[in-house]
Each structure stands twice: as C-alpha cells, then as structure tokens.
Amino acid sequence: MGKIKYSGVRESKSGRINDLGTTGKEVEENFKKGCLKKADRSFAQGLQCQQINSMAALMSLKDSVFISHSPQGCVGCSIMAVDMYRVGQAHRGIKNIKNPRIIVTNIDQKSVVFGGEQKLRDSVKKAVEQYNPKLAFIYASCASGIIGDDIDAIASDLQQEYPDTIMVPIHCEGFKSKICASGFDAAFLSINKYILKKEKVPKEKGLVNLFAPTTVSFADQKEMERMLSQIGIQVNYIPFYSSLEKIKKIPAAEASTSICKVFADEFMKSLWEDYEIPYSHTVMPIGIRNTDKWYRGIAKVLGKEKEVEEIIAMEHKRIEPLVAEIRERLQGKRVFICGGTGRSFAAAALIDDFGMELVGLETPTYDDDAQVDIEYLNGIHKNFVVDIANMQPFEQANLVKKLKPDAFIGVPEWAAKLGIPTTHVLDGKRPTMGYDGLLYLGNKIADQLQNPGFNVKLAKHVKLPYKDSWYEENAFKYIEGGV
C-alpha cells in the first residue's frame, strides 16, 4: 500500500483543535485523556484566510509575480505583508524600494455565473509579458474554487507558451481549512511539485535550510545567522527575501530548520521523505529556554552537540546579568499573550525569564506541540485562561477586560484601545528572537509598562464596538461542542 501524501489541510491530521475556551490545567488534562473534540462557534468575528498566508509566505521572492484569481477584497489583508516587504528592503539597505507585483483577476458576478478562466488566462499573460518574471504564482480563492476554474490546466497551457517563466498554481482556497497555517503548506506543496520536482542535486557541506516567515525582522535574521555560523553552518535563508536560485538549492542542504515551527514543519517532513534531508523540529527561539532548545535541535541533527553547549554557556554568561536587570523592572507583572501558535507559546515561556505571571493565552490552534508547551507553562504558572481562536477579537476584548492584565504581548490593536500597555510580538521591524532579541523585547515590554500614556489616552477617545453587557458575558458562550 502506497504512502498517503499530505493534502495540505491541517485538519486532516488528528489531534488539532481550532475552537476552545478553557484553562491551562483543563486543556492539558483533557488532551492527555483524548477528550478534546472539534468544536465550532455559533458566532464568529473574522477568520484569517489561508490564501493570505500563501501569498505572504512568498511575496518577497525576487523576479516573481503574484496573480490572485479572486475578487479584489481577497488580497486586502496582504497589505501587512507588503508593509513587511517594504520595511525589509529599507533595513537591507535597498534605496529604490519596490512593491510586490500583485495582480487580481477581479472575479465578479458575471465570472461566477459564466466562469472566470479567460480572465485568469489574460491576467497571467499580461503579467508575464509586462514583468518577464522567473516565477508566476497563481493563487486560487474561495470564489474560483467554488465555480471550479481549473488553475492547473491554465498554468500548464501557459507554461508551454512562456517556457522562461515557471508557472506555480497554489490551491489555497479559504474554505478548505479553518487553520490558516494550511496556507503555508499549500505554498510549499506547490514549490515542491513545480520547482523542485523531486530532482536530486549534489549536497553542499555545511549548508542548512532556514525557513522564515514574513514576520521575522532583518535583525532576527542576522541573529539566527550569527548563531548558526558559530557552529559552522552556512544558511540558505528562505523563502523570505529569497530567489529562484535559493529555492532550487533546498535539496542540496545537509539539514533543515525553521524559525517558526508552524510555518514550515510540514514542508520539512516532505523534504525528509522526498530528498532525505533531516530536520530539527523544535520551537520558535524567543526567550532563553526556547532559544537554547532551538539551537540544540539543529546542532543535534548535524552532530555538533559539544560545540553548541560551549556557545550556549558563553551566551548565558553574557546575557544573564542583563536579563536580571530587566527582571527587576518586570517581576510579578501580569500578562496576556496573543499570537500565532508558535509565537504565542514561545512568548509565554519568555515571560518566565522576567518573572512575569501569565493570566491569559490566545492562539489559533492546539495540537501535540502545543501540549508540550502547556505542560511546561502549567509547571510555572498557577492558572491561566486558554482561548483557541483564529482572530476572534470579541473574545479577546472580553477576556482582557475581565482579567485586567498589567501588559499585553501580541497583536495589540484591541488591547491598546482598552488602555492596556501593549508590545507587538509579530514585529517584523525589530528584534525579538535569539539571545539579543530577548534583551530588546524585555526592555521594550518594561518601557511600555513604564510609559503607557499613549494607550491610556487612546482608551479615553476610542470605544470598541461592543456593548457593556458583552463584557459581563462568558467570553466562550458561542463555542459549541468540543469537550
């Protein structure tokens, strides 16, 4: 019987929960018992779409165009990735800053009734003729998937007409998965199928694939490269600010690792299956514990355990006195954390470095990896709320209002309007990772607590769109099923 290939839909694998409201202790115990069941919300306020993640993952690739076969609104959220791309260019010393080449086919009512394939064909041809790219990524959407437009056939036809441009169709229809990280998998599956094509290439000694999402700053990239170079690793940093040539070097690597376990974990498994590239499946390197764990993970794959322990000891000697100074500023402060599955749990471990107390954690998905982190966190913190939610700000506002944390770490808009001091954990503009990022992030949290004036004034002049009665309700009243 042949091996079943991964479909790119994360719900296809057991043990992944999307909707849940509970506590750290309860979720740990129920997951161990196998009692967590998939639930749903009878009311939901927004949902991050996997198409946006597919686009954001590749948007900074050189010599590329991006054709979204969708209505115009589907690419609205790409503005965040566009901003990251532009800022990243400035940080890398590029003077003539460019926007990514994004084209939308603008599916409308007529397209839904009669089909939109001709629109897509014309759009791809115009994009290739105008920009002469090496790569043309063609993204499906909910609308194009529902009406059944065949993006694969169109890509195949146009590949014959434009042999110098690699056509890469990506099936990231939003309705396929409620776990937005499935969008990353859809992009990587297409890269494997249409660019790498399971072709074996000679290995390059010391070369390691380092997969990084758009939210990783240039400062964090340099910190990761610095750390890896200390154990003799040459980094193939992909796909952010990458190129076709660097993508094609993926199979030449001796090993792979990722800055975010959610971003490329499934792809690294595929690279092991198709190219026998071993990989380190660890954690996002935020905070001392997680940075050590991430560093040791890739070192073990390469047989460099002795070297890495010597470096870790030196790094600890350097930073621990500085961490102690930050701890004096943050000791005992209560914090609520919201972020992607990898980053939120990493940030929750980080606050123990500074003696802070976790009161609430919001994250999009719960799985085996999250269980490991929850067991660790439950050993540190007495009790905290867990909200498994893909962008449900009405629940977050309710919880933050009730819990009244001293600080909020995460995507800060909603908490900032409640007057809470906030620190952005998805900061693609400043360092947050590794040993140096730890110091910056800790000082930034302390500075926000010391000077919360902006958020306090913001709360006086901005009202969130919720009635006062909502804040008295159970934040999880709309979650149905589950435990």
Coordinates of C-alpha atoms in Angstrom, one line a residue:
M1 CA 0.0 0.0 0.0
G2 CA 1.5 3.4 -1.0
K3 CA 2.2 6.2 1.4
I4 CA -0.7 8.6 1.8
K5 CA 0.6 12.1 0.9
Y6 CA -0.2 15.1 3.0
S7 CA -3.1 17.1 1.5
G8 CA -2.1 20.5 2.8
V9 CA -5.1 20.7 5.0
R10 CA -4.0 20.6 8.7
E11 CA -7.3 19.3 10.0
S12 CA -6.6 16.1 8.0
K13 CA -4.3 15.1 10.8
S14 CA -5.8 14.1 14.1
G15 CA -5.4 16.0 17.4
R16 CA -5.7 19.5 16.1
I17 CA -8.3 21.7 17.8
N18 CA -9.5 25.1 16.3
D19 CA -12.1 26.3 18.8
L20 CA -11.9 26.1 22.5
G21 CA -12.2 28.2 25.7
T22 CA -10.7 26.7 28.9
T23 CA -7.8 26.9 31.3
G24 CA -4.2 25.7 31.0
K25 CA -4.8 22.8 33.5
E26 CA -8.0 21.6 31.9
V27 CA -6.7 21.6 28.3
E28 CA -3.6 19.7 29.4
E29 CA -5.6 17.0 31.2
N30 CA -8.3 16.7 28.6
F31 CA -5.8 16.4 25.7
K32 CA -4.0 13.7 27.6
K33 CA -7.2 11.8 28.0
G34 CA -8.1 12.2 24.3
C35 CA -11.2 14.1 25.4
L36 CA -10.7 17.2 23.3
K37 CA -13.2 17.2 20.4
K38 CA -13.5 19.6 17.5
A39 CA -15.9 22.4 18.2
D40 CA -17.3 25.4 16.4
R41 CA -18.6 28.9 17.0
S42 CA -22.2 29.8 16.5
F43 CA -21.0 33.3 16.1
A44 CA -17.5 34.2 14.7
Q45 CA -16.0 37.7 14.1
G46 CA -13.5 37.4 11.3
L47 CA -11.3 34.5 10.3
Q48 CA -7.8 34.6 8.9
C49 CA -7.8 33.1 5.4
Q50 CA -5.1 30.6 4.3
Q51 CA -4.9 32.4 0.9
I52 CA -3.3 35.4 2.7
N53 CA -0.7 33.1 4.3
S54 CA 0.1 31.5 1.0
M55 CA 0.7 34.9 -0.6
A56 CA 2.6 36.4 2.4
A57 CA 5.0 33.4 2.5
L58 CA 6.3 34.1 -1.0
M59 CA 5.7 37.8 -1.5
S60 CA 9.3 38.9 -1.2
L61 CA 10.7 36.4 -3.7
K62 CA 12.8 38.1 -6.4
D63 CA 11.7 38.1 -10.0
S64 CA 8.2 37.0 -9.2
V65 CA 4.6 38.0 -10.0
F66 CA 1.6 37.0 -7.9
I67 CA -1.8 36.5 -9.6
S68 CA -4.7 36.1 -7.3
H69 CA -7.7 34.6 -9.0
S70 CA -10.2 36.2 -6.7
P71 CA -12.4 39.2 -6.0
Q72 CA -10.5 42.3 -5.2
G73 CA -11.2 42.1 -1.4
C74 CA -9.4 38.8 -1.1
V75 CA -6.0 40.5 -1.2
G76 CA -6.9 43.2 1.2
C77 CA -5.0 41.6 4.1
S78 CA -1.9 41.3 2.0
I79 CA -1.1 44.9 3.0
M80 CA 0.6 43.7 6.1
A81 CA 3.0 41.5 4.1
V82 CA 3.5 44.4 1.6
D83 CA 4.5 46.6 4.5
M84 CA 6.9 43.9 5.8
Y85 CA 8.4 43.6 2.4
R86 CA 9.0 47.4 2.0
V87 CA 10.4 47.8 5.5
G88 CA 12.6 44.8 5.0
Q89 CA 14.1 46.3 1.9
A90 CA 14.9 49.5 3.8
H91 CA 16.6 47.5 6.6
R92 CA 18.7 45.7 4.0
G93 CA 20.0 48.9 2.5
I94 CA 17.9 49.0 -0.6
K95 CA 17.3 52.6 -1.7
N96 CA 14.8 52.1 -4.5
I97 CA 12.1 50.4 -2.5
K98 CA 9.6 48.4 -4.6
N99 CA 6.1 46.9 -4.0
P100 CA 5.5 43.2 -4.8
R101 CA 3.8 42.6 -8.2
I102 CA 0.3 41.6 -7.2
I103 CA -2.4 41.2 -9.9
V104 CA -6.0 40.4 -9.1
T105 CA -8.3 38.9 -11.7
N106 CA -11.3 40.6 -10.0
I107 CA -13.9 37.8 -10.1
D108 CA -17.3 39.4 -10.2
Q109 CA -20.9 38.1 -10.5
K110 CA -20.5 37.5 -14.3
S111 CA -17.4 35.4 -13.6
V112 CA -19.3 33.3 -11.0
V113 CA -22.1 32.6 -13.5
F114 CA -20.1 32.0 -16.7
G115 CA -16.7 31.1 -15.3
G116 CA -13.5 33.2 -14.9
E117 CA -10.9 31.1 -16.6
Q118 CA -10.5 33.6 -19.5
K119 CA -9.9 36.4 -17.0
L120 CA -7.2 34.4 -15.3
R121 CA -5.6 33.4 -18.6
D122 CA -5.5 37.0 -19.8
S123 CA -4.2 38.2 -16.4
V124 CA -1.3 35.7 -16.3
K125 CA -0.3 36.6 -19.9
K126 CA -0.3 40.3 -19.2
A127 CA 1.7 39.8 -16.0
V128 CA 4.4 37.7 -17.7
E129 CA 4.6 39.9 -20.8
Q130 CA 4.9 43.1 -18.6
Y131 CA 7.3 41.9 -16.0
N132 CA 9.1 38.9 -17.6
P133 CA 9.4 37.1 -14.2
K134 CA 11.2 33.9 -13.4
L135 CA 8.2 32.8 -11.3
A136 CA 4.5 33.3 -11.7
F137 CA 2.4 32.2 -8.7
I138 CA -1.2 31.7 -9.4
Y139 CA -3.4 31.6 -6.3
A140 CA -6.9 30.1 -6.1
S141 CA -9.5 31.6 -3.9
C142 CA -12.9 30.6 -2.4
A143 CA -14.7 32.1 -5.4
S144 CA -12.6 30.4 -8.1
G145 CA -12.6 27.1 -6.2
I146 CA -16.4 27.2 -5.9
I147 CA -17.0 27.9 -9.6
G148 CA -14.4 25.3 -10.5
D149 CA -12.0 27.3 -12.6
D150 CA -9.1 25.0 -13.4
I151 CA -5.9 27.0 -12.5
D152 CA -3.7 23.9 -13.0
A153 CA -4.8 23.4 -16.6
I154 CA -4.3 27.1 -17.4
A155 CA -0.9 27.1 -15.7
S156 CA 0.1 24.0 -17.8
D157 CA -1.1 25.6 -21.0
L158 CA 0.7 28.9 -20.4
Q159 CA 3.9 27.1 -19.3
Q160 CA 4.2 25.9 -22.9
E161 CA 3.7 29.4 -24.2
Y162 CA 6.1 31.0 -21.7
P163 CA 8.9 28.5 -21.1
D164 CA 11.2 31.0 -19.3
T165 CA 8.7 31.6 -16.5
I166 CA 7.8 28.8 -14.1
M167 CA 4.1 28.7 -13.5
V168 CA 3.2 27.7 -10.0
P169 CA -0.5 27.2 -9.2
I170 CA -1.3 27.2 -5.5
H171 CA -4.5 25.7 -4.1
C172 CA -5.2 27.9 -1.1
E173 CA -9.0 28.2 -1.2
G174 CA -10.0 29.7 2.1
F175 CA -12.9 27.2 2.7
K176 CA -10.6 24.2 2.7
S177 CA -9.2 24.8 6.2
K178 CA -10.0 26.8 9.3
I179 CA -6.3 26.6 10.3
C180 CA -4.8 29.5 8.5
A181 CA -1.3 27.8 8.6
S182 CA -2.6 25.4 5.9
G183 CA -1.9 28.3 3.6
F184 CA 1.9 27.9 4.2
D185 CA 1.6 24.2 3.4
A186 CA -0.3 24.9 0.2
A187 CA 2.5 27.2 -1.0
F188 CA 5.3 24.8 -0.1
L189 CA 3.5 21.8 -1.7
S190 CA 3.4 23.8 -4.9
I191 CA 7.1 24.7 -4.7
N192 CA 7.9 21.1 -4.3
K193 CA 5.8 20.0 -7.2
Y194 CA 6.5 22.7 -9.7
I195 CA 10.0 23.9 -8.9
L196 CA 11.9 21.2 -7.0
K197 CA 10.2 18.3 -8.8
K198 CA 11.9 15.7 -6.6
E199 CA 15.1 16.2 -8.5
K200 CA 18.2 15.1 -6.5
V201 CA 21.2 17.5 -6.5
P202 CA 24.7 17.2 -5.0
K203 CA 24.9 18.0 -1.3
E204 CA 26.7 21.1 -0.1
K205 CA 28.8 20.6 3.0
G206 CA 27.6 22.7 5.9
L207 CA 24.5 24.1 4.1
V208 CA 21.3 24.3 6.1
N209 CA 17.8 25.5 5.0
L210 CA 16.5 28.1 7.4
F211 CA 12.8 28.7 6.7
A212 CA 11.4 32.0 7.9
P213 CA 8.0 33.7 7.6
T214 CA 7.4 37.4 6.7
T215 CA 7.1 38.5 10.3
V216 CA 10.8 37.8 11.0
S217 CA 12.8 41.0 11.1
F218 CA 16.1 41.6 9.4
A219 CA 17.6 41.9 12.9
D220 CA 16.3 38.5 13.8
Q221 CA 17.6 37.0 10.5
K222 CA 21.1 38.3 11.3
E223 CA 20.8 37.0 14.9
M224 CA 19.9 33.5 13.6
E225 CA 22.6 33.5 11.0
R226 CA 25.1 34.7 13.7
M227 CA 24.2 31.9 16.0
L228 CA 24.3 29.2 13.2
S229 CA 27.6 30.5 11.8
Q230 CA 29.2 29.9 15.3
I231 CA 28.7 26.1 14.8
G232 CA 30.0 26.2 11.2
I233 CA 26.6 26.4 9.3
Q234 CA 26.1 28.2 6.0
V235 CA 22.5 29.4 5.9
N236 CA 20.1 29.1 2.9
Y237 CA 17.5 31.6 4.2
I238 CA 14.2 31.0 2.5
P239 CA 11.6 31.9 1.3
F240 CA 11.6 35.5 2.7
Y241 CA 13.9 37.7 0.6
S242 CA 14.9 34.7 -1.4
S243 CA 15.1 33.9 -5.1
L244 CA 14.5 31.0 -7.5
E245 CA 18.2 30.1 -7.3
K246 CA 18.0 29.8 -3.5
I247 CA 14.8 27.8 -3.7
K248 CA 16.5 25.3 -6.1
K249 CA 19.3 24.9 -3.6
I250 CA 16.9 23.4 -1.0
P251 CA 17.6 19.8 -1.9
A252 CA 21.4 20.5 -1.6
A253 CA 21.2 21.2 2.1
E254 CA 22.5 18.8 4.7
A255 CA 19.6 19.7 7.1
S256 CA 16.7 22.0 7.6
T257 CA 15.3 24.0 10.4
S258 CA 12.7 26.7 10.8
I259 CA 12.4 29.9 12.8
C260 CA 8.7 29.1 13.3
K261 CA 7.6 25.5 13.8
V262 CA 4.1 26.3 12.4
F263 CA 5.5 27.8 9.2
A264 CA 7.5 25.0 7.7
D265 CA 7.1 21.9 9.9
E266 CA 5.0 20.0 7.3
F267 CA 7.3 21.0 4.4
M268 CA 10.4 19.8 6.3
K269 CA 8.7 16.4 6.7
S270 CA 8.2 16.4 3.0
L271 CA 11.8 17.3 2.3
W272 CA 12.8 14.3 4.5
E273 CA 10.5 12.0 2.6
D274 CA 11.4 13.2 -0.9
Y275 CA 15.1 14.2 -0.5
E276 CA 16.3 12.6 2.7
I277 CA 17.0 16.0 4.3
P278 CA 16.9 15.6 8.1
Y279 CA 15.3 18.4 10.1
S280 CA 15.1 19.9 13.5
H281 CA 11.5 20.3 14.7
T282 CA 11.8 22.5 17.8
V283 CA 10.4 25.8 18.9
M284 CA 10.4 29.5 18.0
P285 CA 13.6 30.9 19.5
I286 CA 12.1 33.5 21.8
G287 CA 13.4 33.6 25.4
I288 CA 16.3 31.8 27.0
R289 CA 14.6 28.3 27.2
N290 CA 13.3 28.3 23.7
T291 CA 16.4 29.8 22.1
D292 CA 18.5 27.1 23.8
K293 CA 16.1 24.4 22.7
W294 CA 16.1 25.6 19.1
Y295 CA 19.9 25.9 19.0
R296 CA 20.4 22.4 20.4
G297 CA 17.9 21.0 18.0
I298 CA 19.7 21.9 14.8
A299 CA 23.1 21.2 16.4
K300 CA 22.0 17.6 17.2
V301 CA 20.9 17.0 13.7
L302 CA 24.4 18.0 12.5
G303 CA 26.3 16.2 15.2
K304 CA 27.5 19.4 16.8
E305 CA 26.2 19.0 20.3
K306 CA 29.6 19.6 22.0
E307 CA 30.2 22.9 20.1
V308 CA 26.7 24.2 20.8
E309 CA 26.9 23.6 24.5
E310 CA 30.1 25.7 24.7
I311 CA 28.5 28.5 22.8
I312 CA 25.3 28.4 24.9
A313 CA 27.3 28.6 28.1
M314 CA 29.1 31.7 26.8
E315 CA 25.8 33.3 25.7
H316 CA 24.3 32.7 29.1
K317 CA 27.3 34.3 30.8
R318 CA 26.9 37.3 28.6
I319 CA 23.1 37.9 28.8
E320 CA 22.0 36.6 32.2
P321 CA 23.2 39.7 34.1
L322 CA 21.3 41.9 31.6
V323 CA 18.2 39.7 31.9
A324 CA 18.4 40.1 35.7
E325 CA 18.2 43.8 35.3
I326 CA 15.1 43.6 33.1
R327 CA 13.5 41.1 35.6
E328 CA 13.8 43.8 38.3
R329 CA 11.6 46.0 36.1
L330 CA 9.0 43.3 35.3
Q331 CA 8.9 40.9 38.3
G332 CA 5.3 40.0 39.2
K333 CA 3.6 41.8 36.3
R334 CA 0.5 40.0 35.0
V335 CA 0.4 39.5 31.2
F336 CA -2.0 38.3 28.5
I337 CA -0.5 36.9 25.3
C338 CA -1.9 36.6 21.8
G339 CA -0.1 35.4 18.7
G340 CA 0.3 32.6 16.2
T341 CA 0.6 29.1 17.7
G342 CA 4.4 29.1 17.6
R343 CA 5.0 32.7 18.7
S344 CA 2.4 32.8 21.5
F345 CA 3.7 29.8 23.3
A346 CA 7.3 31.0 22.8
A347 CA 6.4 34.4 24.2
A348 CA 4.6 32.7 27.2
A349 CA 7.9 30.9 28.0
L350 CA 9.8 34.2 27.6
I351 CA 7.9 35.9 30.4
D352 CA 9.2 33.4 32.9
D353 CA 12.7 34.8 32.2
F354 CA 11.4 38.1 33.5
G355 CA 9.4 36.8 36.5
M356 CA 6.0 37.8 35.0
E357 CA 2.7 36.0 35.6
L358 CA 0.7 34.5 32.7
V359 CA -3.1 35.2 33.1
G360 CA -4.3 34.5 29.5
L361 CA -3.1 32.9 26.3
E362 CA -4.8 33.2 22.9
T363 CA -3.6 31.1 20.0
P364 CA -5.2 29.8 16.7
T365 CA -4.6 26.1 17.1
Y366 CA -4.0 23.4 19.7
D367 CA -2.0 20.2 18.9
D368 CA 0.7 17.9 20.2
D369 CA 3.3 20.6 20.1
A370 CA 1.1 23.0 22.0
Q371 CA 0.5 20.3 24.6
V372 CA 4.3 20.1 25.3
D373 CA 4.3 23.9 25.9
I374 CA 1.2 23.9 28.0
E375 CA 2.7 21.2 30.3
Y376 CA 5.8 23.4 30.7
L377 CA 3.7 26.6 31.3
N378 CA 1.5 24.8 33.9
G379 CA 4.6 24.0 35.8
I380 CA 5.4 27.7 36.1
H381 CA 2.0 29.5 36.3
K382 CA -0.8 28.7 38.8
N383 CA -3.7 29.2 36.5
F384 CA -4.4 30.9 33.2
V385 CA -7.1 31.1 30.6
V386 CA -6.6 29.5 27.2
D387 CA -8.6 30.8 24.2
I388 CA -8.1 28.7 21.0
A389 CA -9.3 31.2 18.4
N390 CA -8.4 32.2 14.9
M391 CA -9.0 36.0 15.1
Q392 CA -12.0 36.4 17.4
P393 CA -11.4 39.9 18.8
F394 CA -14.7 39.9 20.7
E395 CA -13.5 37.1 22.9
Q396 CA -10.1 38.7 23.4
A397 CA -11.7 42.1 24.4
N398 CA -13.9 40.3 26.9
L399 CA -11.1 38.4 28.5
V400 CA -8.7 41.3 28.6
K401 CA -11.4 43.5 30.2
K402 CA -12.1 40.8 32.9
L403 CA -8.5 39.7 33.6
K404 CA -7.1 43.3 33.7
P405 CA -3.5 42.3 32.9
D406 CA -0.7 44.7 33.5
A407 CA 0.7 44.1 30.0
F408 CA -0.5 42.6 26.7
I409 CA 2.0 40.9 24.3
G410 CA 0.8 40.1 20.8
V411 CA -1.1 41.9 18.1
P412 CA -2.0 45.0 20.1
E413 CA -4.9 46.9 18.4
W414 CA -7.8 45.7 20.6
A415 CA -6.0 45.7 23.9
A416 CA -4.4 49.1 23.2
K417 CA -7.9 50.6 22.9
L418 CA -8.7 49.2 26.4
G419 CA -5.8 51.2 27.7
I420 CA -3.5 48.2 28.4
P421 CA 0.3 48.7 27.8
T422 CA 1.0 46.6 24.7
T423 CA 4.1 45.1 23.0
H424 CA 3.8 43.7 19.4
V425 CA 5.1 40.1 19.2
L426 CA 4.6 39.9 15.4
D427 CA 7.1 42.7 15.0
G428 CA 8.9 42.3 11.6
K429 CA 10.7 45.5 12.1
R430 CA 12.6 45.0 15.4
P431 CA 14.5 42.1 17.1
T432 CA 12.5 39.6 19.2
M433 CA 14.4 36.3 18.7
G434 CA 17.6 34.7 19.9
Y435 CA 19.8 35.9 22.7
D436 CA 20.0 39.5 21.5
G437 CA 16.3 39.7 20.6
L438 CA 15.4 38.6 24.2
L439 CA 17.1 41.6 25.6
Y440 CA 15.4 44.0 23.2
L441 CA 12.0 42.5 23.7
G442 CA 12.3 42.5 27.5
N443 CA 13.4 46.2 27.6
K444 CA 10.6 47.1 25.3
I445 CA 7.9 45.5 27.5
A446 CA 9.3 47.3 30.5
D447 CA 9.4 50.6 28.7
Q448 CA 5.7 50.2 27.7
L449 CA 4.8 49.5 31.3
Q450 CA 6.7 52.5 32.5
N451 CA 5.2 54.8 29.9
P452 CA 1.6 53.7 29.0
G453 CA 0.4 57.2 28.2
F454 CA -0.5 56.7 24.6
N455 CA -2.7 53.7 25.3
V456 CA -4.3 55.3 28.3
K457 CA -5.2 58.4 26.2
L458 CA -6.4 56.2 23.3
A459 CA -8.8 54.4 25.6
K460 CA -10.4 57.7 26.6
H461 CA -11.1 58.7 23.0
V462 CA -11.8 55.3 21.2
K463 CA -14.7 53.0 22.0
L464 CA -14.6 49.3 21.0
P465 CA -17.7 48.1 19.1
Y466 CA -19.1 46.1 22.0
K467 CA -21.9 46.8 24.4
D468 CA -21.1 47.0 28.1
S469 CA -23.3 43.9 28.6
W470 CA -21.0 41.8 26.5
Y471 CA -18.1 42.3 29.0
E472 CA -20.4 40.7 31.6
E473 CA -21.0 37.6 29.5
N474 CA -19.0 34.4 29.4
A475 CA -16.3 35.0 26.7
F476 CA -16.8 31.5 25.4
K477 CA -20.6 31.4 25.2
Y478 CA -20.6 31.0 21.4
I479 CA -18.3 27.9 21.4
E480 CA -20.4 24.8 20.7
G481 CA -19.4 21.2 21.1
G482 CA -15.9 20.3 22.0
V483 CA -15.1 18.9 25.4

